[in-house]
Short mmCIF file of C-alpha atoms and ligand atoms in Angstrom, two decimals:
data_model
loop_
_atom_site.label_atom_id
_atom_site.label_comp_id
_atom_site.label_asym_id
_atom_site.label_seq_id
_atom_site.Cartn_x
_atom_site.Cartn_y
_atom_site.Cartn_z
CA MET A 1128 -67.59 -76.33 -57.22
CA GLY A 1129 -63.78 -76.79 -56.44
CA SER A 1130 -60.77 -76.18 -59.09
CA GLY A 1131 -58.56 -79.67 -57.76
CA PRO A 1132 -57.83 -81.29 -60.94
CA ASN A 1133 -60.93 -83.31 -61.19
CA GLY A 1134 -63.26 -80.40 -60.51
CA LEU A 1135 -61.12 -78.62 -63.40
CA ALA A 1136 -60.81 -81.96 -65.37
CA ALA A 1137 -64.75 -81.52 -65.31
CA ALA A 1138 -65.14 -77.77 -66.29
CA VAL A 1139 -62.50 -78.65 -69.32
CA THR A 1140 -64.56 -81.75 -70.46
CA LEU A 1141 -67.93 -79.36 -69.87
CA ALA A 1142 -66.24 -76.16 -71.66
CA GLN A 1143 -65.23 -78.66 -74.78
CA ALA A 1144 -68.89 -79.61 -75.15
CA GLY A 1145 -70.03 -76.08 -75.56
CA ALA A 1146 -71.26 -75.14 -72.02
CA GLN A 1147 -70.11 -72.09 -70.23
CA VAL A 1148 -68.82 -73.29 -67.40
CA LEU A 1149 -68.32 -71.55 -64.01
CA VAL A 1150 -65.91 -72.82 -61.49
CA LEU A 1151 -65.89 -71.76 -57.39
CA GLU A 1152 -62.95 -72.15 -55.09
CA ALA A 1153 -63.13 -72.23 -51.39
CA MET A 1154 -59.20 -71.03 -51.76
CA ASP A 1155 -57.96 -67.67 -52.85
CA THR A 1156 -55.34 -69.96 -55.32
CA LEU A 1157 -56.23 -72.88 -57.44
CA GLY A 1158 -55.73 -76.56 -57.45
CA GLY A 1159 -56.95 -78.57 -54.42
CA GLY A 1160 -54.49 -81.47 -54.39
CA VAL A 1161 -51.79 -79.98 -56.44
CA ARG A 1162 -50.39 -76.91 -55.09
CA THR A 1163 -47.01 -75.55 -54.90
CA GLU A 1164 -45.97 -73.03 -52.08
CA GLU A 1165 -43.18 -71.45 -50.13
CA LEU A 1166 -44.11 -73.86 -46.88
CA THR A 1167 -40.54 -73.90 -45.48
CA LEU A 1168 -37.84 -70.77 -46.77
CA PRO A 1169 -38.25 -68.38 -49.09
CA GLY A 1170 -36.89 -69.94 -52.98
CA PHE A 1171 -38.56 -73.34 -51.56
CA ALA A 1172 -41.37 -74.72 -53.06
CA HIS A 1173 -43.05 -77.47 -51.61
CA ASP A 1174 -45.41 -79.29 -53.16
CA VAL A 1175 -48.34 -79.11 -50.82
CA CYS A 1176 -49.99 -82.22 -51.68
CA SER A 1177 -49.26 -84.50 -54.50
CA GLY A 1178 -45.77 -85.11 -55.36
CA ALA A 1179 -45.07 -87.94 -57.94
CA HIS A 1180 -47.76 -88.20 -61.32
CA PRO A 1181 -47.29 -91.42 -62.67
CA MET A 1182 -51.38 -91.30 -63.32
CA GLY A 1183 -51.45 -87.51 -64.53
CA ILE A 1184 -48.65 -88.31 -66.89
CA LEU A 1185 -50.66 -91.44 -68.54
CA SER A 1186 -54.34 -90.12 -67.66
CA PRO A 1187 -56.40 -91.53 -70.77
CA TYR A 1188 -57.92 -87.97 -69.98
CA LEU A 1189 -55.79 -85.83 -69.26
CA SER A 1190 -52.92 -86.95 -72.35
CA THR A 1191 -55.30 -85.74 -74.65
CA LEU A 1192 -55.76 -81.94 -73.57
CA PRO A 1193 -52.81 -79.67 -74.52
CA LEU A 1194 -51.41 -79.16 -70.98
CA ALA A 1195 -48.28 -78.11 -72.47
CA GLU A 1196 -48.62 -75.11 -74.26
CA HIS A 1197 -50.43 -73.65 -71.09
CA GLY A 1198 -47.17 -74.48 -69.44
CA LEU A 1199 -47.13 -78.39 -67.71
CA GLU A 1200 -43.62 -79.91 -67.90
CA TRP A 1201 -43.41 -83.38 -67.27
CA ILE A 1202 -39.70 -84.29 -65.48
CA ARG A 1203 -38.56 -87.77 -66.13
CA PRO A 1204 -36.36 -88.82 -63.18
CA PRO A 1205 -34.03 -91.43 -63.97
CA ALA A 1206 -35.58 -94.09 -61.93
CA SER A 1207 -39.51 -94.41 -60.56
CA VAL A 1208 -39.23 -96.17 -57.43
CA ALA A 1209 -35.82 -96.51 -55.36
CA HIS A 1210 -36.75 -99.09 -51.74
CA PRO A 1211 -33.56 -98.34 -49.37
CA LEU A 1212 -33.40 -101.40 -47.14
CA ASP A 1213 -31.22 -101.86 -44.55
CA ASP A 1214 -28.52 -104.67 -46.37
CA GLY A 1215 -27.66 -103.96 -49.70
CA PRO A 1216 -28.01 -101.42 -52.56
CA ALA A 1217 -31.56 -100.12 -52.96
CA VAL A 1218 -34.54 -101.93 -55.11
CA MET A 1219 -35.15 -99.57 -58.06
CA LEU A 1220 -38.21 -99.01 -60.18
CA LEU A 1221 -36.74 -98.62 -63.71
CA ARG A 1222 -38.74 -97.86 -66.57
CA SER A 1223 -36.87 -101.13 -68.34
CA VAL A 1224 -38.05 -104.74 -67.18
CA GLU A 1225 -35.33 -106.48 -67.71
CA GLU A 1226 -32.92 -104.44 -65.74
CA THR A 1227 -35.92 -103.76 -62.77
CA ALA A 1228 -35.62 -107.95 -62.84
CA GLY A 1229 -32.23 -107.91 -62.98
CA GLY A 1230 -31.48 -105.90 -59.13
CA LEU A 1231 -34.14 -108.40 -57.63
CA GLY A 1232 -31.84 -111.90 -57.54
CA ASP A 1233 -33.58 -115.00 -58.02
CA ASP A 1234 -37.05 -113.32 -58.18
CA GLY A 1235 -36.77 -111.48 -61.72
CA ALA A 1236 -37.80 -114.01 -63.53
CA ARG A 1237 -40.99 -114.57 -61.55
CA TYR A 1238 -41.10 -110.61 -61.35
CA ARG A 1239 -40.61 -110.09 -65.44
CA ARG A 1240 -43.69 -113.40 -65.77
CA LEU A 1241 -45.67 -111.31 -62.91
CA VAL A 1242 -45.07 -107.45 -65.04
CA ALA A 1243 -44.31 -108.92 -68.76
CA PRO A 1244 -48.16 -109.11 -69.70
CA PHE A 1245 -49.64 -105.83 -68.61
CA VAL A 1246 -47.00 -103.47 -69.99
CA GLY A 1247 -47.03 -103.97 -73.34
CA LYS A 1248 -50.73 -103.44 -72.98
CA ALA A 1249 -50.49 -100.84 -70.32
CA ARG A 1250 -52.36 -97.92 -72.14
CA SER A 1251 -54.64 -100.41 -72.19
CA LEU A 1252 -54.86 -101.66 -68.84
CA LEU A 1253 -55.14 -97.96 -67.41
CA ALA A 1254 -57.61 -97.21 -70.64
CA ASP A 1255 -60.07 -99.71 -68.54
CA ALA A 1256 -59.10 -99.20 -64.81
CA LEU A 1257 -59.19 -95.37 -65.06
CA GLY A 1258 -62.56 -95.84 -67.48
CA PRO A 1259 -66.48 -95.52 -66.91
CA LEU A 1260 -67.56 -98.44 -64.90
CA GLY A 1261 -69.01 -100.69 -67.36
CA ILE A 1262 -68.24 -103.52 -69.95
CA PRO A 1263 -64.46 -103.29 -70.05
CA ARG A 1264 -62.85 -102.54 -74.00
CA HIS A 1265 -59.95 -104.88 -73.14
CA PRO A 1266 -62.05 -107.81 -71.56
CA LEU A 1267 -59.35 -110.48 -71.30
CA LEU A 1268 -56.90 -108.10 -70.34
CA MET A 1269 -58.69 -106.87 -66.85
CA ALA A 1270 -60.36 -110.08 -66.64
CA ARG A 1271 -56.33 -111.35 -65.91
CA PHE A 1272 -55.39 -108.39 -64.35
CA GLY A 1273 -58.68 -108.63 -62.02
CA LEU A 1274 -57.73 -111.98 -60.96
CA LEU A 1275 -54.25 -111.73 -59.98
CA GLY A 1276 -55.02 -108.02 -58.37
CA LEU A 1277 -58.25 -108.63 -56.41
CA ARG A 1278 -56.00 -110.92 -54.63
CA SER A 1279 -54.20 -108.86 -51.51
CA ALA A 1280 -50.86 -107.40 -51.51
CA GLU A 1281 -49.76 -111.08 -49.73
CA GLY A 1282 -51.04 -113.48 -51.92
CA VAL A 1283 -49.67 -111.07 -54.91
CA ALA A 1284 -46.13 -111.55 -52.93
CA ARG A 1285 -46.06 -114.92 -51.99
CA ARG A 1286 -44.84 -115.77 -55.58
CA PHE A 1287 -41.95 -114.26 -54.70
CA ALA A 1288 -39.07 -115.88 -52.81
CA GLY A 1289 -36.68 -113.33 -51.33
CA VAL A 1290 -36.84 -110.04 -49.83
CA ARG A 1291 -36.39 -107.66 -52.60
CA ALA A 1292 -38.72 -108.13 -54.81
CA ARG A 1293 -41.44 -108.30 -51.86
CA ALA A 1294 -40.25 -105.10 -50.34
CA LEU A 1295 -40.62 -103.27 -53.99
CA LEU A 1296 -43.83 -104.31 -54.09
CA ALA A 1297 -44.75 -104.29 -51.13
CA GLY A 1298 -43.86 -100.25 -50.85
CA CYS A 1299 -46.42 -99.81 -54.33
CA ALA A 1300 -49.34 -101.55 -53.01
CA ALA A 1301 -49.47 -99.37 -50.02
CA HIS A 1302 -50.60 -96.48 -52.09
CA SER A 1303 -53.32 -98.01 -51.50
CA ILE A 1304 -53.88 -97.39 -48.00
CA LEU A 1305 -55.98 -100.50 -47.31
CA PRO A 1306 -53.77 -103.41 -45.28
CA LEU A 1307 -51.50 -105.01 -47.49
CA SER A 1308 -53.51 -108.29 -46.21
CA ARG A 1309 -56.47 -106.33 -47.54
CA MET A 1310 -57.59 -107.52 -51.60
CA LEU A 1311 -57.25 -104.96 -54.26
CA SER A 1312 -53.79 -103.75 -52.24
CA GLY A 1313 -52.64 -106.06 -55.00
CA ALA A 1314 -54.08 -105.11 -57.92
CA VAL A 1315 -53.23 -101.53 -57.00
CA GLY A 1316 -48.93 -102.69 -56.73
CA LEU A 1317 -49.70 -104.57 -59.66
CA MET A 1318 -50.93 -100.78 -61.45
CA PHE A 1319 -47.93 -99.05 -59.96
CA LEU A 1320 -45.24 -101.10 -60.44
CA VAL A 1321 -46.81 -101.53 -64.24
CA THR A 1322 -47.16 -97.69 -64.85
CA GLY A 1323 -43.23 -97.57 -63.64
CA HIS A 1324 -42.70 -99.65 -66.85
CA VAL A 1325 -44.72 -97.45 -69.00
CA GLU A 1326 -43.34 -93.60 -67.68
CA GLU A 1327 -41.17 -92.53 -65.04
CA TRP A 1328 -43.11 -91.17 -62.11
CA PRO A 1329 -42.22 -87.19 -63.01
CA VAL A 1330 -42.61 -84.29 -61.15
CA ALA A 1331 -44.01 -81.02 -62.89
CA ARG A 1332 -41.52 -78.01 -63.77
CA GLY A 1333 -41.76 -75.73 -60.52
CA GLY A 1334 -43.80 -77.68 -58.68
CA SER A 1335 -47.20 -79.44 -59.05
CA ALA A 1336 -49.36 -76.24 -59.49
CA ALA A 1337 -48.67 -75.62 -62.57
CA ILE A 1338 -50.76 -79.00 -63.08
CA ALA A 1339 -53.40 -76.79 -62.32
CA ARG A 1340 -52.35 -73.74 -63.84
CA ALA A 1341 -52.41 -75.23 -66.99
CA LEU A 1342 -56.01 -76.89 -66.82
CA ALA A 1343 -57.40 -73.50 -65.72
CA GLY A 1344 -55.91 -71.84 -68.77
CA TYR A 1345 -56.39 -74.22 -71.32
CA LEU A 1346 -60.55 -73.89 -69.70
CA ALA A 1347 -59.82 -70.06 -70.34
CA SER A 1348 -59.05 -70.83 -73.69
CA LEU A 1349 -62.73 -72.54 -74.19
CA GLY A 1350 -63.89 -69.11 -72.60
CA GLY A 1351 -64.36 -71.25 -69.08
CA ARG A 1352 -64.07 -68.75 -66.10
CA ILE A 1353 -62.68 -69.28 -62.74
CA GLU A 1354 -63.17 -67.33 -59.07
CA THR A 1355 -60.97 -68.03 -56.02
CA GLY A 1356 -61.47 -66.79 -52.66
CA ARG A 1357 -65.61 -68.58 -53.42
CA ARG A 1358 -66.56 -70.94 -50.23
CA VAL A 1359 -69.63 -72.54 -51.36
CA THR A 1360 -72.13 -73.19 -48.11
CA SER A 1361 -75.45 -73.82 -49.64
CA LEU A 1362 -76.86 -73.77 -52.59
CA THR A 1363 -77.59 -70.01 -51.95
CA ASP A 1364 -74.21 -69.17 -52.79
CA LEU A 1365 -74.61 -70.22 -56.41
CA PRO A 1366 -75.37 -68.36 -59.43
CA PRO A 1367 -78.22 -69.24 -62.05
CA SER A 1368 -76.70 -72.50 -63.51
CA ARG A 1369 -78.39 -75.91 -65.26
CA VAL A 1370 -76.16 -78.28 -63.26
CA VAL A 1371 -73.26 -78.15 -60.22
CA LEU A 1372 -70.57 -80.70 -60.27
CA PHE A 1373 -69.51 -81.04 -56.59
CA ASP A 1374 -65.55 -81.17 -56.65
CA THR A 1375 -66.11 -81.86 -52.79
CA SER A 1376 -66.23 -84.96 -50.27
CA PRO A 1377 -69.60 -86.31 -49.81
CA ALA A 1378 -69.99 -85.38 -46.57
CA GLN A 1379 -70.08 -81.20 -48.23
CA LEU A 1380 -72.93 -82.84 -50.94
CA ALA A 1381 -74.55 -83.87 -47.93
CA ASP A 1382 -74.48 -80.70 -46.57
CA ILE A 1383 -75.06 -78.16 -49.05
CA GLY A 1384 -77.23 -80.47 -51.14
CA ALA A 1385 -79.26 -81.76 -47.88
CA PRO A 1386 -82.25 -79.17 -49.23
CA VAL A 1387 -82.73 -80.67 -52.31
CA LEU A 1388 -81.76 -84.00 -51.80
CA PRO A 1389 -83.66 -86.99 -50.62
CA ALA A 1390 -83.07 -88.45 -47.13
CA ARG A 1391 -81.81 -91.87 -47.85
CA TYR A 1392 -79.67 -91.02 -50.26
CA LEU A 1393 -77.95 -88.14 -47.43
CA ARG A 1394 -78.06 -91.11 -44.75
CA ARG A 1395 -75.65 -93.62 -47.44
CA LEU A 1396 -73.13 -90.20 -48.44
CA ARG A 1397 -73.15 -89.94 -44.98
CA ARG A 1398 -72.01 -93.57 -44.02
CA TYR A 1399 -68.97 -92.85 -46.24
CA ARG A 1400 -65.85 -94.45 -45.16
CA TYR A 1401 -62.76 -91.80 -45.47
CA GLY A 1402 -60.00 -94.34 -43.94
CA PRO A 1403 -57.04 -93.11 -42.56
CA GLY A 1404 -55.54 -89.77 -42.76
CA VAL A 1405 -51.20 -88.69 -43.48
CA PHE A 1406 -49.04 -86.65 -41.46
CA LYS A 1407 -47.00 -85.01 -44.02
CA MET A 1408 -43.61 -83.16 -44.10
CA ASP A 1409 -41.63 -80.69 -46.15
CA TRP A 1410 -38.06 -79.36 -45.48
CA ALA A 1411 -35.97 -77.01 -46.89
CA LEU A 1412 -32.27 -78.96 -47.01
CA ASP A 1413 -29.10 -77.79 -47.33
CA GLY A 1414 -28.16 -80.37 -49.74
CA PRO A 1415 -29.59 -83.62 -51.66
CA ILE A 1416 -30.80 -86.89 -48.87
CA PRO A 1417 -27.86 -88.31 -47.71
CA TRP A 1418 -29.02 -91.34 -48.86
CA ARG A 1419 -26.46 -94.84 -47.93
CA ASP A 1420 -27.42 -95.91 -51.44
CA PRO A 1421 -26.92 -92.95 -53.66
CA ARG A 1422 -28.80 -94.23 -56.49
CA CYS A 1423 -31.98 -93.42 -54.54
CA LEU A 1424 -30.94 -90.25 -55.65
CA GLU A 1425 -31.92 -91.26 -59.03
CA ALA A 1426 -35.67 -91.54 -58.23
CA SER A 1427 -38.48 -89.38 -57.74
CA THR A 1428 -39.80 -91.72 -54.99
CA VAL A 1429 -38.22 -93.13 -52.37
CA HIS A 1430 -39.89 -95.54 -50.20
CA LEU A 1431 -39.41 -96.07 -46.76
CA GLY A 1432 -39.49 -99.16 -44.89
CA GLY A 1433 -37.59 -101.76 -44.93
CA THR A 1434 -39.15 -105.59 -45.77
CA PHE A 1435 -42.85 -106.67 -47.35
CA GLU A 1436 -43.72 -107.69 -43.71
CA GLU A 1437 -42.58 -104.42 -41.44
CA ILE A 1438 -44.25 -102.37 -43.83
CA ALA A 1439 -46.81 -104.92 -43.97
CA ALA A 1440 -47.24 -104.70 -39.61
CA ALA A 1441 -47.12 -100.67 -40.26
CA GLU A 1442 -49.56 -100.04 -41.98
CA ALA A 1443 -52.01 -102.95 -40.28
CA ALA A 1444 -51.48 -101.12 -36.94
CA VAL A 1445 -52.83 -97.76 -38.48
CA TRP A 1446 -55.97 -99.73 -39.32
CA ARG A 1447 -55.77 -100.58 -35.57
CA GLY A 1448 -55.33 -97.21 -34.50
CA GLU A 1449 -52.05 -96.50 -33.75
CA HIS A 1450 -48.85 -94.38 -34.96
CA PRO A 1451 -46.09 -97.17 -35.78
CA GLU A 1452 -42.34 -96.45 -35.00
CA ARG A 1453 -41.32 -97.70 -37.91
CA PRO A 1454 -44.03 -95.87 -40.58
CA PHE A 1455 -44.41 -96.69 -43.94
CA VAL A 1456 -43.06 -93.72 -45.68
CA LEU A 1457 -42.93 -92.28 -49.30
CA VAL A 1458 -40.55 -89.47 -49.88
CA VAL A 1459 -40.38 -87.34 -52.98
CA GLN A 1460 -37.31 -85.78 -54.02
CA GLN A 1461 -39.06 -83.18 -56.82
CA SER A 1462 -35.78 -80.66 -56.60
CA GLN A 1463 -33.14 -83.44 -57.22
CA HIS A 1464 -34.65 -83.53 -61.16
CA ASP A 1465 -36.33 -79.59 -60.94
CA PRO A 1466 -33.69 -77.55 -60.00
CA SER A 1467 -35.99 -74.93 -60.21
CA ARG A 1468 -37.81 -75.50 -56.90
CA ALA A 1469 -35.55 -74.63 -54.30
CA PRO A 1470 -32.14 -72.18 -54.44
CA PRO A 1471 -28.48 -73.20 -56.00
CA GLY A 1472 -27.13 -76.45 -54.02
CA LYS A 1473 -30.12 -76.43 -51.88
CA HIS A 1474 -33.08 -79.03 -51.77
CA THR A 1475 -36.93 -79.49 -50.85
CA GLY A 1476 -37.56 -82.36 -49.44
CA TYR A 1477 -41.00 -84.23 -49.20
CA ALA A 1478 -42.69 -86.98 -46.97
CA TYR A 1479 -45.63 -88.45 -45.33
CA CYS A 1480 -46.76 -91.48 -43.91
CA HIS A 1481 -50.17 -92.94 -42.86
CA VAL A 1482 -52.23 -92.23 -39.26
CA PRO A 1483 -54.46 -92.94 -38.01
CA ALA A 1484 -57.30 -90.48 -39.44
CA GLY A 1485 -58.06 -87.66 -36.89
CA SER A 1486 -54.18 -88.38 -35.23
CA LYS A 1487 -53.63 -85.33 -33.80
CA VAL A 1488 -50.10 -86.88 -32.92
CA ASP A 1489 -46.81 -85.21 -33.75
CA LEU A 1490 -44.77 -87.36 -35.62
CA THR A 1491 -41.76 -85.16 -36.61
CA GLU A 1492 -39.29 -87.13 -34.79
CA THR A 1493 -39.94 -90.03 -36.21
CA VAL A 1494 -40.46 -89.35 -39.59
CA GLU A 1495 -37.72 -88.31 -39.56
CA ARG A 1496 -36.01 -91.05 -37.77
CA GLN A 1497 -37.17 -93.70 -40.88
CA ILE A 1498 -35.06 -91.01 -43.46
CA GLU A 1499 -32.24 -91.14 -40.85
CA ARG A 1500 -31.92 -95.14 -40.92
CA PHE A 1501 -31.97 -95.23 -44.79
CA ALA A 1502 -29.66 -91.51 -44.87
CA PRO A 1503 -27.34 -90.87 -42.28
CA GLY A 1504 -26.53 -87.88 -41.65
CA PHE A 1505 -29.77 -86.18 -42.90
CA ARG A 1506 -31.15 -84.34 -40.08
CA ASP A 1507 -27.87 -82.54 -40.49
CA ARG A 1508 -28.82 -81.03 -43.72
CA ILE A 1509 -32.52 -79.11 -42.09
CA LEU A 1510 -32.85 -75.83 -42.69
CA ALA A 1511 -36.21 -75.91 -41.30
CA ARG A 1512 -39.09 -77.68 -41.39
CA ARG A 1513 -42.67 -77.59 -42.21
CA ALA A 1514 -44.96 -80.65 -41.05
CA MET A 1515 -48.47 -80.89 -41.17
CA GLY A 1516 -51.19 -83.50 -39.23
CA PRO A 1517 -54.84 -84.68 -40.80
CA ALA A 1518 -56.09 -81.42 -38.63
CA ASP A 1519 -53.71 -79.21 -40.57
CA LEU A 1520 -54.48 -80.91 -43.90
CA GLU A 1521 -58.54 -80.62 -43.59
CA ARG A 1522 -58.24 -77.04 -42.50
CA HIS A 1523 -56.29 -76.48 -45.94
CA ASN A 1524 -59.00 -78.57 -47.69
CA PRO A 1525 -62.17 -79.68 -46.49
CA ASN A 1526 -61.83 -82.69 -49.37
CA ASN A 1527 -58.98 -84.10 -46.78
CA VAL A 1528 -61.85 -85.66 -44.46
CA GLY A 1529 -59.70 -86.44 -40.96
CA GLY A 1530 -56.56 -86.18 -42.67
CA ALA A 1531 -57.44 -88.81 -45.92
CA ILE A 1532 -55.70 -88.12 -48.99
CA THR A 1533 -57.73 -90.30 -51.63
CA GLY A 1534 -60.75 -89.39 -51.50
CA GLY A 1535 -61.73 -91.91 -49.23
CA VAL A 1536 -60.45 -96.28 -48.67
CA ALA A 1537 -60.78 -97.82 -51.66
CA ASP A 1538 -61.74 -101.48 -50.70
CA LEU A 1539 -64.36 -104.43 -52.75
CA GLY A 1540 -66.54 -102.28 -51.20
CA GLN A 1541 -66.18 -98.67 -51.93
CA LEU A 1542 -63.55 -98.40 -55.17
CA PHE A 1543 -66.10 -99.29 -57.97
CA PHE A 1544 -69.61 -98.09 -55.75
CA ARG A 1545 -67.96 -94.20 -54.67
CA PRO A 1546 -70.10 -92.65 -52.66
CA VAL A 1547 -72.87 -95.25 -52.67
CA ALA A 1548 -73.52 -97.82 -55.59
CA ARG A 1549 -75.59 -96.92 -58.50
CA TRP A 1550 -75.19 -97.27 -61.80
CA ASP A 1551 -73.88 -94.11 -63.01
CA PRO A 1552 -72.19 -93.05 -59.58
CA TYR A 1553 -71.71 -89.09 -60.58
CA ALA A 1554 -75.10 -88.62 -60.49
CA THR A 1555 -77.08 -88.01 -57.65
CA PRO A 1556 -81.08 -88.49 -57.22
CA ASN A 1557 -81.59 -84.67 -58.21
CA ARG A 1558 -81.10 -84.16 -61.84
CA ARG A 1559 -78.94 -80.81 -61.59
CA ILE A 1560 -76.69 -81.95 -59.29
CA PHE A 1561 -73.04 -84.44 -59.86
CA LEU A 1562 -70.29 -85.71 -57.39
CA CYS A 1563 -67.51 -85.39 -59.18
CA SER A 1564 -64.79 -85.59 -57.08
CA ALA A 1565 -62.15 -88.40 -56.19
CA SER A 1566 -64.95 -89.98 -53.76
CA THR A 1567 -66.26 -91.12 -57.38
CA PRO A 1568 -64.45 -93.85 -59.53
CA PRO A 1569 -61.95 -94.31 -60.61
CA GLY A 1570 -60.89 -92.20 -56.81
CA GLY A 1571 -57.65 -90.60 -55.52
CA GLY A 1572 -54.59 -89.55 -57.58
CA VAL A 1573 -54.29 -86.91 -59.81
CA HIS A 1574 -55.48 -88.38 -63.49
CA GLY A 1575 -58.58 -85.99 -63.52
CA MET A 1576 -61.07 -89.46 -64.63
CA CYS A 1577 -63.11 -89.24 -61.89
CA GLY A 1578 -64.21 -84.96 -63.07
CA HIS A 1579 -64.35 -86.05 -66.57
CA HIS A 1580 -66.61 -89.34 -66.28
CA ALA A 1581 -68.71 -86.65 -63.91
CA ALA A 1582 -68.80 -83.93 -66.56
CA ARG A 1583 -69.75 -86.52 -69.02
CA SER A 1584 -72.51 -87.88 -67.12
CA ALA A 1585 -74.14 -83.93 -66.92
CA LEU A 1586 -73.70 -83.75 -70.60
CA ARG A 1587 -75.65 -87.15 -71.27
CA ARG A 1588 -77.99 -85.48 -69.22
CA LEU A 1589 -78.01 -82.19 -70.39
CA LYS A 1590 -78.91 -83.76 -73.85
CA ARG A 1591 -81.41 -86.37 -72.37
CA HIS A 1592 -83.23 -83.44 -70.54
CA PRO A 1593 -82.28 -79.99 -71.00
CA ILE A 1594 -82.89 -77.93 -67.69
CA ALA A 1595 -83.38 -74.81 -67.62
CA PRO A 1596 -80.72 -73.03 -65.54
CA LEU A 1597 -81.90 -72.82 -61.53
CA ALA A 1598 -82.72 -69.12 -61.01
C1 FAD B 461 -50.56 -85.10 -48.80
C2 FAD B 461 -50.98 -85.62 -50.21
C3 FAD B 461 -50.28 -86.01 -51.07
C4 FAD B 461 -50.42 -86.70 -51.86
N1 FAD B 461 -49.74 -87.15 -53.30
C5 FAD B 461 -50.42 -87.53 -54.42
C6 FAD B 461 -49.24 -87.78 -55.78
O1 FAD B 461 -47.51 -87.51 -55.21
N2 FAD B 461 -49.47 -88.47 -56.58
C7 FAD B 461 -51.19 -88.53 -56.85
O2 FAD B 461 -51.39 -88.76 -57.87
N3 FAD B 461 -51.88 -87.88 -55.81
C8 FAD B 461 -51.02 -87.17 -54.43
N4 FAD B 461 -52.63 -87.33 -53.81
C9 FAD B 461 -53.88 -87.36 -54.46
C10 FAD B 461 -54.15 -86.21 -55.16
O3 FAD B 461 -54.02 -84.95 -54.04
C11 FAD B 461 -55.93 -86.52 -54.75
O4 FAD B 461 -56.19 -87.34 -55.05
C12 FAD B 461 -56.66 -85.62 -55.96
O5 FAD B 461 -56.45 -84.06 -55.73
C13 FAD B 461 -57.92 -85.57 -55.68
O6 FAD B 461 -58.95 -84.62 -56.28
P1 FAD B 461 -59.63 -83.44 -56.48
O7 FAD B 461 -60.19 -82.59 -57.73
O8 FAD B 461 -60.91 -84.63 -56.53
O9 FAD B 461 -59.86 -83.06 -55.39
P2 FAD B 461 -58.87 -81.99 -54.82
O10 FAD B 461 -57.28 -82.36 -55.02
O11 FAD B 461 -59.37 -82.59 -52.90
O12 FAD B 461 -60.11 -80.33 -55.12
C14 FAD B 461 -60.88 -80.46 -53.88
C15 FAD B 461 -61.33 -78.91 -54.38
O13 FAD B 461 -61.82 -78.10 -54.37
C16 FAD B 461 -62.24 -76.90 -53.04
N5 FAD B 461 -63.42 -77.30 -52.41
C17 FAD B 461 -64.25 -77.63 -51.23
N6 FAD B 461 -64.93 -77.67 -51.06
C18 FAD B 461 -65.77 -76.19 -51.39
C19 FAD B 461 -66.56 -75.95 -51.45
N7 FAD B 461 -67.39 -75.85 -50.22
N8 FAD B 461 -66.11 -74.23 -51.87
C20 FAD B 461 -65.64 -73.72 -52.91
N9 FAD B 461 -64.17 -74.53 -53.73
C21 FAD B 461 -64.46 -76.40 -52.49
C22 FAD B 461 -61.00 -77.14 -52.19
O14 FAD B 461 -60.44 -75.89 -51.76
C23 FAD B 461 -60.16 -77.74 -53.02
O15 FAD B 461 -59.25 -76.69 -54.15
C24 FAD B 461 -52.63 -86.16 -52.26
C25 FAD B 461 -52.83 -86.01 -51.86
C26 FAD B 461 -52.75 -85.84 -50.26
C27 FAD B 461 -53.25 -84.47 -49.65
#
């Protein structure tokens, strides 16, 4: 149920094992969080949800699949991240640790010492961090990472003296959608920094939808089928099957699975925390974003918010239920690296900021002001705009509960134990039913690992206890 990257990765894993697979997708188009549409003007292809894909290109599972043969082409920008400041040149996250450190002034050597132990072994680190729960395959590396990363971003930032390194860390840590004083926000910051030294954060040629199309194409080559426009609201909507994998929120699993799941498990699913939402904007632009520092155009992703302290204050405010005047804004500039996204000479713009769950506040002016702060003249380039608040995002995809975009809060209590604390979090007390969405480990992002692990859990169970199709 559901054709997001995790639903499709689950379907492919099952089909690779020889199962007959049917994917039912509620919407008329595939992909969940990897969709591309003309949201503003004809000829402008906007990523409705995910835009930049460090976890996609580095995914231990997706990278084993022949997705290039099914049309997926990653476009690597010259830089992963640009982080402009009010004064001085933008901080750049580049593939080279040396060059990145070179832009951090006196903190360069400290930065090198922070990331270097992990960069050479990044794929092993990712295999463990995104792998199934259990004993890591590289325990010493994971222990070293864990000791650092379990700390808050504030704790990790203390090793830096200057504004530039602290700001770069803050932008990467804010992807956690946690207050930067909260444990694990440091791990997310460190992980994103390390990924930038292994692969430039890419965009998908033609749009993120190419990821879903490639997965669907490969699934079809294995004999799997997909039906769109098939919203499942009850178990009676499902055809006979041995197992059902839900690429949904725990809330939908509880609603649809209520007749066959025990009350205690349902109560635990309903206590799941989704966390803040986002306010997303897309623009058709008459030219590139006129950054004060033109080097920002080299990056796929631009982090706006200024200093560590300012970003930390903005994220903390969101957790208090407030709308910061100067939010942390994450910009992706797909057309800068993929000209197929917009007519010649024109560009697409993409940005979002975090907001309290379910916020109804229109932040168009706030987001554009924050971009204008680092790119004076941005507003003059706008040909058309489209804004989507939490309610729009949830209407588009019920998995975005309250506008939450990564399947729920990923703090210590819920990153490893999602949706509930169980040895096998993908399995439910009903032996036919599994959860495979980003609300299972390793959580949000386009990497397909939740789906892959859930499918392996289902395959293990089918092997141990052959289950007859449910008529
Ligand atoms: C605005 C936004 C920006 C993001 N940016 C990035 C980014 O830059 N990089 C990144 O890696 N990640 C990003 N993400 C997160 C990423 O998109 C998600 O973590 C990822 O898509 C989760 O995949 P999934 O398969 O678990 O679920 P989803 O992608 O949410 O897919 C779930 C699918 O299930 C379908 N479905 C739900 N209920 C039913 C039902 N009852 N019956 C049938 N079908 C159903 C939905 O229609 C949907 O197609 C972003 C997300 C959003 C919303």
